[in-house]
One Martini backbone bead per residue (centre of mass of N, CA, C, O) as a GRO file, in nm:
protein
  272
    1UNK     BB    1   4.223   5.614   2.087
    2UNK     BB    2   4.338   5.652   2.380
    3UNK     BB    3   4.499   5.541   2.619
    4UNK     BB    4   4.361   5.460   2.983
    5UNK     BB    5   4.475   5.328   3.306
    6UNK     BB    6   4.303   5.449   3.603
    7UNK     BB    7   4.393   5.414   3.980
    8UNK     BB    8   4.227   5.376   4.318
    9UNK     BB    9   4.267   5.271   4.619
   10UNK     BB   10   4.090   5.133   4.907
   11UNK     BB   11   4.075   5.126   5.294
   12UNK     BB   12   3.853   4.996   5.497
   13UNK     BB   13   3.724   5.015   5.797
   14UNK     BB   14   3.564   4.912   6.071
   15UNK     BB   15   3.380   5.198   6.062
   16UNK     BB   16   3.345   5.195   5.722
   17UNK     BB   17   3.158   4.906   5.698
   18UNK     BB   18   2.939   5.041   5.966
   19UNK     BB   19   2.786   5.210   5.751
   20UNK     BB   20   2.729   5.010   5.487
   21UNK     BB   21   2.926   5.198   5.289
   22UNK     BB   22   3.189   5.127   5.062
   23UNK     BB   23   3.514   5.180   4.891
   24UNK     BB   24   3.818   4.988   4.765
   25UNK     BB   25   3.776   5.047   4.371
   26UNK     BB   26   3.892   5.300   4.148
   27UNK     BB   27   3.813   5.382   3.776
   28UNK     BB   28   3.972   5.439   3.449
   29UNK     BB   29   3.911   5.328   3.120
   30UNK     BB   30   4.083   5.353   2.770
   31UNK     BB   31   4.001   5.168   2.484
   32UNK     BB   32   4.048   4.834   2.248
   33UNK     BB   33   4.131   4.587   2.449
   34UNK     BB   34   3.919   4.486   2.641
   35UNK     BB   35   3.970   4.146   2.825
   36UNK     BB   36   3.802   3.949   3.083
   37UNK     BB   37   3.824   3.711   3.267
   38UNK     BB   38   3.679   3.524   3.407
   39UNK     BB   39   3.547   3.628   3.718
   40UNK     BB   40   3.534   3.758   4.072
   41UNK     BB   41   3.378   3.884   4.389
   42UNK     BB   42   3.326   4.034   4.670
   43UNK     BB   43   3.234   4.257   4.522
   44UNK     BB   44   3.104   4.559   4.337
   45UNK     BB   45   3.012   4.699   4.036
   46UNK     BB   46   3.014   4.987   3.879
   47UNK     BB   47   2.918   5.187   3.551
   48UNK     BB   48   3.049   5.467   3.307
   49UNK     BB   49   2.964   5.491   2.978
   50UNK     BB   50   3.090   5.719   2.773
   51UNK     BB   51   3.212   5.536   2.519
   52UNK     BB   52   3.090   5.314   2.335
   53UNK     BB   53   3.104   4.955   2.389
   54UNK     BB   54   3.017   4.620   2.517
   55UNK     BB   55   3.039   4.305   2.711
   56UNK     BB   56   2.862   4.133   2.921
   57UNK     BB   57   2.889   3.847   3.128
   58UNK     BB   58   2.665   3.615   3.236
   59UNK     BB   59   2.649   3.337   3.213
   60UNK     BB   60   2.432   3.258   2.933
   61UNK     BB   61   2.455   3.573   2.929
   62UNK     BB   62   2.479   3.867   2.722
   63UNK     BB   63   2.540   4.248   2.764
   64UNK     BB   64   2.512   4.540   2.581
   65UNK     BB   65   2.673   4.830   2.566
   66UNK     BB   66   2.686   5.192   2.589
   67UNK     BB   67   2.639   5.474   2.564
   68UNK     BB   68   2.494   5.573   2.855
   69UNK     BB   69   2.563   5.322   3.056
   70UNK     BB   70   2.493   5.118   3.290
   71UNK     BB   71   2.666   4.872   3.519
   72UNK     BB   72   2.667   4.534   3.702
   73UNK     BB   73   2.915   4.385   3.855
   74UNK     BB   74   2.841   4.140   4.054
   75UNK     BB   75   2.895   3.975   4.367
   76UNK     BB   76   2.975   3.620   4.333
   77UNK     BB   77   2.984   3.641   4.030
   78UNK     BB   78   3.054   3.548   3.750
   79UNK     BB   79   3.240   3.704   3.469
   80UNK     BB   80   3.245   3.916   3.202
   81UNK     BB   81   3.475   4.162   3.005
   82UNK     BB   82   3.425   4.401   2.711
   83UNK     BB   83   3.524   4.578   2.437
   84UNK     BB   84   3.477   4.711   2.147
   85UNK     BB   85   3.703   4.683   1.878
   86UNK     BB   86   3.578   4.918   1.700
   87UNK     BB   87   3.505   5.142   1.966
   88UNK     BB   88   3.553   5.109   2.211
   89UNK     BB   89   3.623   5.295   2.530
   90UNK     BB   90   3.456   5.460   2.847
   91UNK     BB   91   3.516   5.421   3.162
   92UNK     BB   92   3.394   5.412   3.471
   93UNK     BB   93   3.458   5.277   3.818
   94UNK     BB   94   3.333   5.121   4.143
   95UNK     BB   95   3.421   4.894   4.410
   96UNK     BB   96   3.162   4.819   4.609
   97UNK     BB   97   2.958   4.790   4.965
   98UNK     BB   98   2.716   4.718   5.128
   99UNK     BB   99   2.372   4.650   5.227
  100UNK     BB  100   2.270   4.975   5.179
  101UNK     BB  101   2.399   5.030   4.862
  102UNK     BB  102   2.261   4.751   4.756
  103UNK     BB  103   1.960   4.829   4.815
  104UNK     BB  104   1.984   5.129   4.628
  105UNK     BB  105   2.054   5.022   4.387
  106UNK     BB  106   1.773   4.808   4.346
  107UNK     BB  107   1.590   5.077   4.340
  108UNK     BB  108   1.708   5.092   4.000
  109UNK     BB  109   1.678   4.829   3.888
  110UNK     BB  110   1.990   4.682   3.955
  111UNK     BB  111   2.042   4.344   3.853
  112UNK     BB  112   2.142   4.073   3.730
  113UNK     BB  113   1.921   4.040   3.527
  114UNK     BB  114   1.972   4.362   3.522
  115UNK     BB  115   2.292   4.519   3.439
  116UNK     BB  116   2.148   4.766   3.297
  117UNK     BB  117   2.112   5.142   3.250
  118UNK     BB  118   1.972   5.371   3.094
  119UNK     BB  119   2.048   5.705   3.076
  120UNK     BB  120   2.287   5.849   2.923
  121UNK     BB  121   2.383   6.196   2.902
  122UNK     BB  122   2.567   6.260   3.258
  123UNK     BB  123   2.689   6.460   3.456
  124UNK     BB  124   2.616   6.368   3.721
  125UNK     BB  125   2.716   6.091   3.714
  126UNK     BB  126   3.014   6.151   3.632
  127UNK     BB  127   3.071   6.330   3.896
  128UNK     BB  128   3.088   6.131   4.060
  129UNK     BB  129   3.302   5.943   3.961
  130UNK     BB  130   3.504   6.174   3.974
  131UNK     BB  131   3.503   6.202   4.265
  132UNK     BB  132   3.557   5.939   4.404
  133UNK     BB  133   3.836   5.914   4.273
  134UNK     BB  134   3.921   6.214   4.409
  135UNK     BB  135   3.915   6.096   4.753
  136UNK     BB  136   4.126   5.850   4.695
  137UNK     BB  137   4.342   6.011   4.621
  138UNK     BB  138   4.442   6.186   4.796
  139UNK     BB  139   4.471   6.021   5.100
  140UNK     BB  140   4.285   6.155   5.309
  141UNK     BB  141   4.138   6.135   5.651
  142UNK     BB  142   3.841   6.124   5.454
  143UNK     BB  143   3.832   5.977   5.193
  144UNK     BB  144   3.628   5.752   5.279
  145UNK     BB  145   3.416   5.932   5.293
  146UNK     BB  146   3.385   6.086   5.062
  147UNK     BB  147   3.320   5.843   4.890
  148UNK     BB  148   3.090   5.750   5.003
  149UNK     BB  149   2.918   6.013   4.978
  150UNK     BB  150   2.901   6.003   4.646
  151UNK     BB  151   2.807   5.682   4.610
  152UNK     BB  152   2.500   5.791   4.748
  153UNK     BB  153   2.478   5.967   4.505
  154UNK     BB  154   2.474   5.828   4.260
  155UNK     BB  155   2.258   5.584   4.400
  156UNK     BB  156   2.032   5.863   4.410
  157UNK     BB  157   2.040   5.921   4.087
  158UNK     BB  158   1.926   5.629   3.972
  159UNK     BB  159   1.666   5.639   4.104
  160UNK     BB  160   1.515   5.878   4.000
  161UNK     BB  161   1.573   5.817   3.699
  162UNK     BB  162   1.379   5.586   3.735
  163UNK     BB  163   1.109   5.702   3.851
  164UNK     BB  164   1.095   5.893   3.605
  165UNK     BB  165   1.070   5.635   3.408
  166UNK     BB  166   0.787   5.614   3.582
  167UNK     BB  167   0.580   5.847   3.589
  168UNK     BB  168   0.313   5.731   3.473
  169UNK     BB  169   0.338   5.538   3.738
  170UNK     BB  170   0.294   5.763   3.945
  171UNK     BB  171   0.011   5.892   3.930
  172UNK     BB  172  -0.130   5.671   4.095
  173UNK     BB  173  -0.063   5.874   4.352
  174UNK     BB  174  -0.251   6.094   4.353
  175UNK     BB  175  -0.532   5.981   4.497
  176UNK     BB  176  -0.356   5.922   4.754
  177UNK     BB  177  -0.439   5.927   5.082
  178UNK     BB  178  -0.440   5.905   5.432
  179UNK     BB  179  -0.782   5.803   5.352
  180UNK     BB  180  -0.711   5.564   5.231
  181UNK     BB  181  -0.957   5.254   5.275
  182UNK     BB  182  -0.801   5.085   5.061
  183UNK     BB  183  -0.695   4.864   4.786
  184UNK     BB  184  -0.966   4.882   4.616
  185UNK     BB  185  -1.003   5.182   4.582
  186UNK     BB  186  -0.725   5.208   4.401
  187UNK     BB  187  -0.794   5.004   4.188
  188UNK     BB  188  -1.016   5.144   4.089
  189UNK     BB  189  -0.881   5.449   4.023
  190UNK     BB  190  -0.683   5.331   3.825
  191UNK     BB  191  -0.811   5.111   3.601
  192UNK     BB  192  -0.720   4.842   3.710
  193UNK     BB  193  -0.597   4.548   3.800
  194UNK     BB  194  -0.491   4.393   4.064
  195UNK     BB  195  -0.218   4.278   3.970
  196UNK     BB  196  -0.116   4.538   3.826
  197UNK     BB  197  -0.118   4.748   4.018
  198UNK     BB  198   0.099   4.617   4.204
  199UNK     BB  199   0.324   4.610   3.997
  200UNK     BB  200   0.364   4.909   3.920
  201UNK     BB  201   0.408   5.013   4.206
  202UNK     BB  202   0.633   4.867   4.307
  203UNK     BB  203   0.814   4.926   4.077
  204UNK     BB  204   0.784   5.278   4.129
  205UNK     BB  205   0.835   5.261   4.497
  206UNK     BB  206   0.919   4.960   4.670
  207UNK     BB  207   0.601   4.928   4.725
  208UNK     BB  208   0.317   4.841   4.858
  209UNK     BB  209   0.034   5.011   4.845
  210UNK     BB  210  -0.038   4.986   5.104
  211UNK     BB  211   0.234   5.082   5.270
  212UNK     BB  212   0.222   5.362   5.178
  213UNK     BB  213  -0.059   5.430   5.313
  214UNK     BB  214   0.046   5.372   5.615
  215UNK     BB  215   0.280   5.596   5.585
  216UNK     BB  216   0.082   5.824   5.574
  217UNK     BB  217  -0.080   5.813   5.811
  218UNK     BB  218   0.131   5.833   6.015
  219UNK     BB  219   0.266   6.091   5.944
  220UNK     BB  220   0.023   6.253   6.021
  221UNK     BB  221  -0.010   6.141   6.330
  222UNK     BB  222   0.235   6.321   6.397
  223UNK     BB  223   0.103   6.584   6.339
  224UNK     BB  224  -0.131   6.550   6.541
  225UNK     BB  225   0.048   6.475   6.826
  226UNK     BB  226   0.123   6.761   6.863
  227UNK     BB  227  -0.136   6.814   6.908
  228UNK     BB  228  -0.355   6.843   7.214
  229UNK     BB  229  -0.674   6.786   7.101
  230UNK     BB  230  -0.589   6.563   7.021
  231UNK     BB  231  -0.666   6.202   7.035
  232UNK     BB  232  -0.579   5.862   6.974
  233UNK     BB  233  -0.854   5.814   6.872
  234UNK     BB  234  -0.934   6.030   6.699
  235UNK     BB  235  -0.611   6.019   6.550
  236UNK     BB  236  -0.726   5.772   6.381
  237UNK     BB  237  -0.998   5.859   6.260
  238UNK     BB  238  -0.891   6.011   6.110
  239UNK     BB  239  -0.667   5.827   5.918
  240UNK     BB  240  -0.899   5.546   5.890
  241UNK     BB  241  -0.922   5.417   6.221
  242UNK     BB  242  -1.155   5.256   6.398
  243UNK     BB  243  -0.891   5.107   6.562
  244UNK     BB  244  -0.695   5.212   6.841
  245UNK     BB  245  -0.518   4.937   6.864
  246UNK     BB  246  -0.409   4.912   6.550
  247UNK     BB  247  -0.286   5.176   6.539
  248UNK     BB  248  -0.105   5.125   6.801
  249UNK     BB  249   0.031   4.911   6.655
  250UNK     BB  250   0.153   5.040   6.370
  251UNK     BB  251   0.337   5.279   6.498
  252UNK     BB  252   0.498   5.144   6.626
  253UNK     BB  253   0.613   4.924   6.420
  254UNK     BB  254   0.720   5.195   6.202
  255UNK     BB  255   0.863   5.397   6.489
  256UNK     BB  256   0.913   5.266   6.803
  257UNK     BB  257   0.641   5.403   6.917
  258UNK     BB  258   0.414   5.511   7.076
  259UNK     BB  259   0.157   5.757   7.032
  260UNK     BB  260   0.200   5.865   7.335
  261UNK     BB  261   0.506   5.881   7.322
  262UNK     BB  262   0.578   6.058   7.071
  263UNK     BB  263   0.442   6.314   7.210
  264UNK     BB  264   0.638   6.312   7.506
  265UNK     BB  265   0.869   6.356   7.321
  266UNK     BB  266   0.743   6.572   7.066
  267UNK     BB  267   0.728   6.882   7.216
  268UNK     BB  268   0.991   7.013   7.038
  269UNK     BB  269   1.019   6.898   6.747
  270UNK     BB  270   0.903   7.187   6.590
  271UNK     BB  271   1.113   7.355   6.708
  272UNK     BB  272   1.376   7.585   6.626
   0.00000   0.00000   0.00000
C-alpha cells in the first residue's frame, strides 16, 4: 500500500462562523502505521474509510472501524487513533464547526457514544470529502463558502442513509396525517407500546410523534389560510383543533406569526 499523506488547512472568518458551519482542516491520507496519540480538538472530525480499518479509541472504550465505515472524532473529547498494522488504511477526513452542522451530524445518529456508522463503498460521500478537499486547495475567494456547502451535503447524506436504515420504522408514518387527533390513536394503529413506539418514532425522525403531526397540521393550515373562503376557526376545525385559540397560538409558536398575520403577509405567496 503506498503512502500518501496531503492535507489542507481552511482560515474561516467571522463571517464564515457566522453561518454556524466551517471546515478548518481536510485531509487524505494511506498508511500502515498511522498511530495517533491521546489528544484534544477544539473542533470535530469526520472521516471515511475507503480501505482497510483502524481502532478508534474514547475513554475506556475503543471502536473498531473498517472499510466503508464512517467516524467520528467528536470535539473536547480526549481520543486515540490507528490504523490496522496489518491492512492499513485510506481515510479522507475533514475537520469542522458550528453548532448547525453538529445538530446535523446528531440527525445521523452519530455522537461520542455511538462514533461509527455503517455505510458501505458510497460514492457520492467520498465525492463529498474529496469535493471539500478540493474546494480549501484552491484557495479562490469563495473557498470556504464551497467547502461548507459540500460539507452540509455530506451530512445530509448521511442523514438520508440513516433514515434508509430505519425504512421499516418509518412505515410509523403512513398513516399519520393532519387529521390525526391523538397520540393513542396513533400507538393504537401501529401496533406497538406507547413506550416502543415513542422511542423507534423518534430515533426515525428526530421529533416526537405529537410534534410531527402538529407540524403536519400547521402546514395545511398555511395551505388553508391562502384560501379566502375559510375562517381562521373553520381551518382550526379542518386540522383537527375545536379550539381556535389554542390553534393560533400553536401556529405563532411554529411560525412566529398568528395565522390572521400569515393570510395577510402571504397574499401573493403562491404566486409564480
Amino acid at each position: 500500500m503506498d503512502q500518501v499523506r496531503e492535507y489542507v488547512f481552511g482560515t474561516p472568518t467571522v463571517d464564515d462562523k457566522q453561518m454556524d458551519v466551517w471546515v478548518s482542516f481536510v485531509g487524505h491520507y494511506i498508511s500502515t502505521d498511522y498511530n495517533a496519540a491521546l489528544r484534544t480538538r477544539e473542533d470535530s472530525l469526520i472521516a471515511y474509510c475507503c480501505r482497510g480499518g483502524g481502532v478508534l479509541g474514547m475513554g475506556a472504550r475503543e471502536h473498531a472501524f473498517y472499510e466503508g465505515d464512517i467516524l467520528l472524532q467528536p470535539a473536547h473529547i480526549p481520543h486515540t487513533c490507528r490504523c490496522d498494522t496489518e491492512t492499513g488504511w485510506e481515510v479522507w477526513w475533514i475537520i469542522f464547526g458550528g453548532q448547525y452542522a453538529h445538530k446535523l451530524l446528531g440527525l445521523s445518529s452519530l455522537h461520542p457514544m455511538s462514533p461509527i456508522m455503517r455505510v458501505g463503498q458510497h460514492e457520492r460521500l467520498l465525492s463529498c470529502f474529496q469535493e471539500v478537499f478540493s474546494s480549501l486547495k484552491e484557495k479562490g475567494i469563495h473557498s470556504q463558502l464551497d467547502a461548507s456547502r459540500m460539507l452540509l451535503v455530506l451530512l445530509m447524506e448521511l442523514q438520508k442513509l440513516h433514515r434508509k436504515a430505519h425504512a421499516d420504522d418509518l412505515q410509523l408514518l403512513e398513516h399519520i396525517t393532519y387529521k390525526t387527533e391523538s397520540l393513542d390513536q396513533m400507538v393504537a394503529e401501529s401496533g406497538y407500546s406507547k413506550h416502543h413506539f415513542i422511542r423507534v418514532f423518534k430515533k426515525a425522525t428526530g421529533m416526537t410523534p405529537w410534534s410531527y403531526v402538529l407540524h403536519l397540521k400547521v402546514d395545511k393550515a398555511k395551505e388553508l389560510l391562502l384560501e379566502k373562503q375559510y375562517s381562521v376557526k373553520q381551518i382550526a376545525c379542518e386540522v383537527g383543533m375545536q379550539n381556535p385559540l389554542y390553534f393560533s397560538r400553536l401556529f405563532r409558536k411554529l411560525t412566529g406569526v398568528s395565522p390572521r398575520q400569515f393570510r395577510k403577509d402571504g397574499k401573493g405567496i403562491a404566486d409564480f
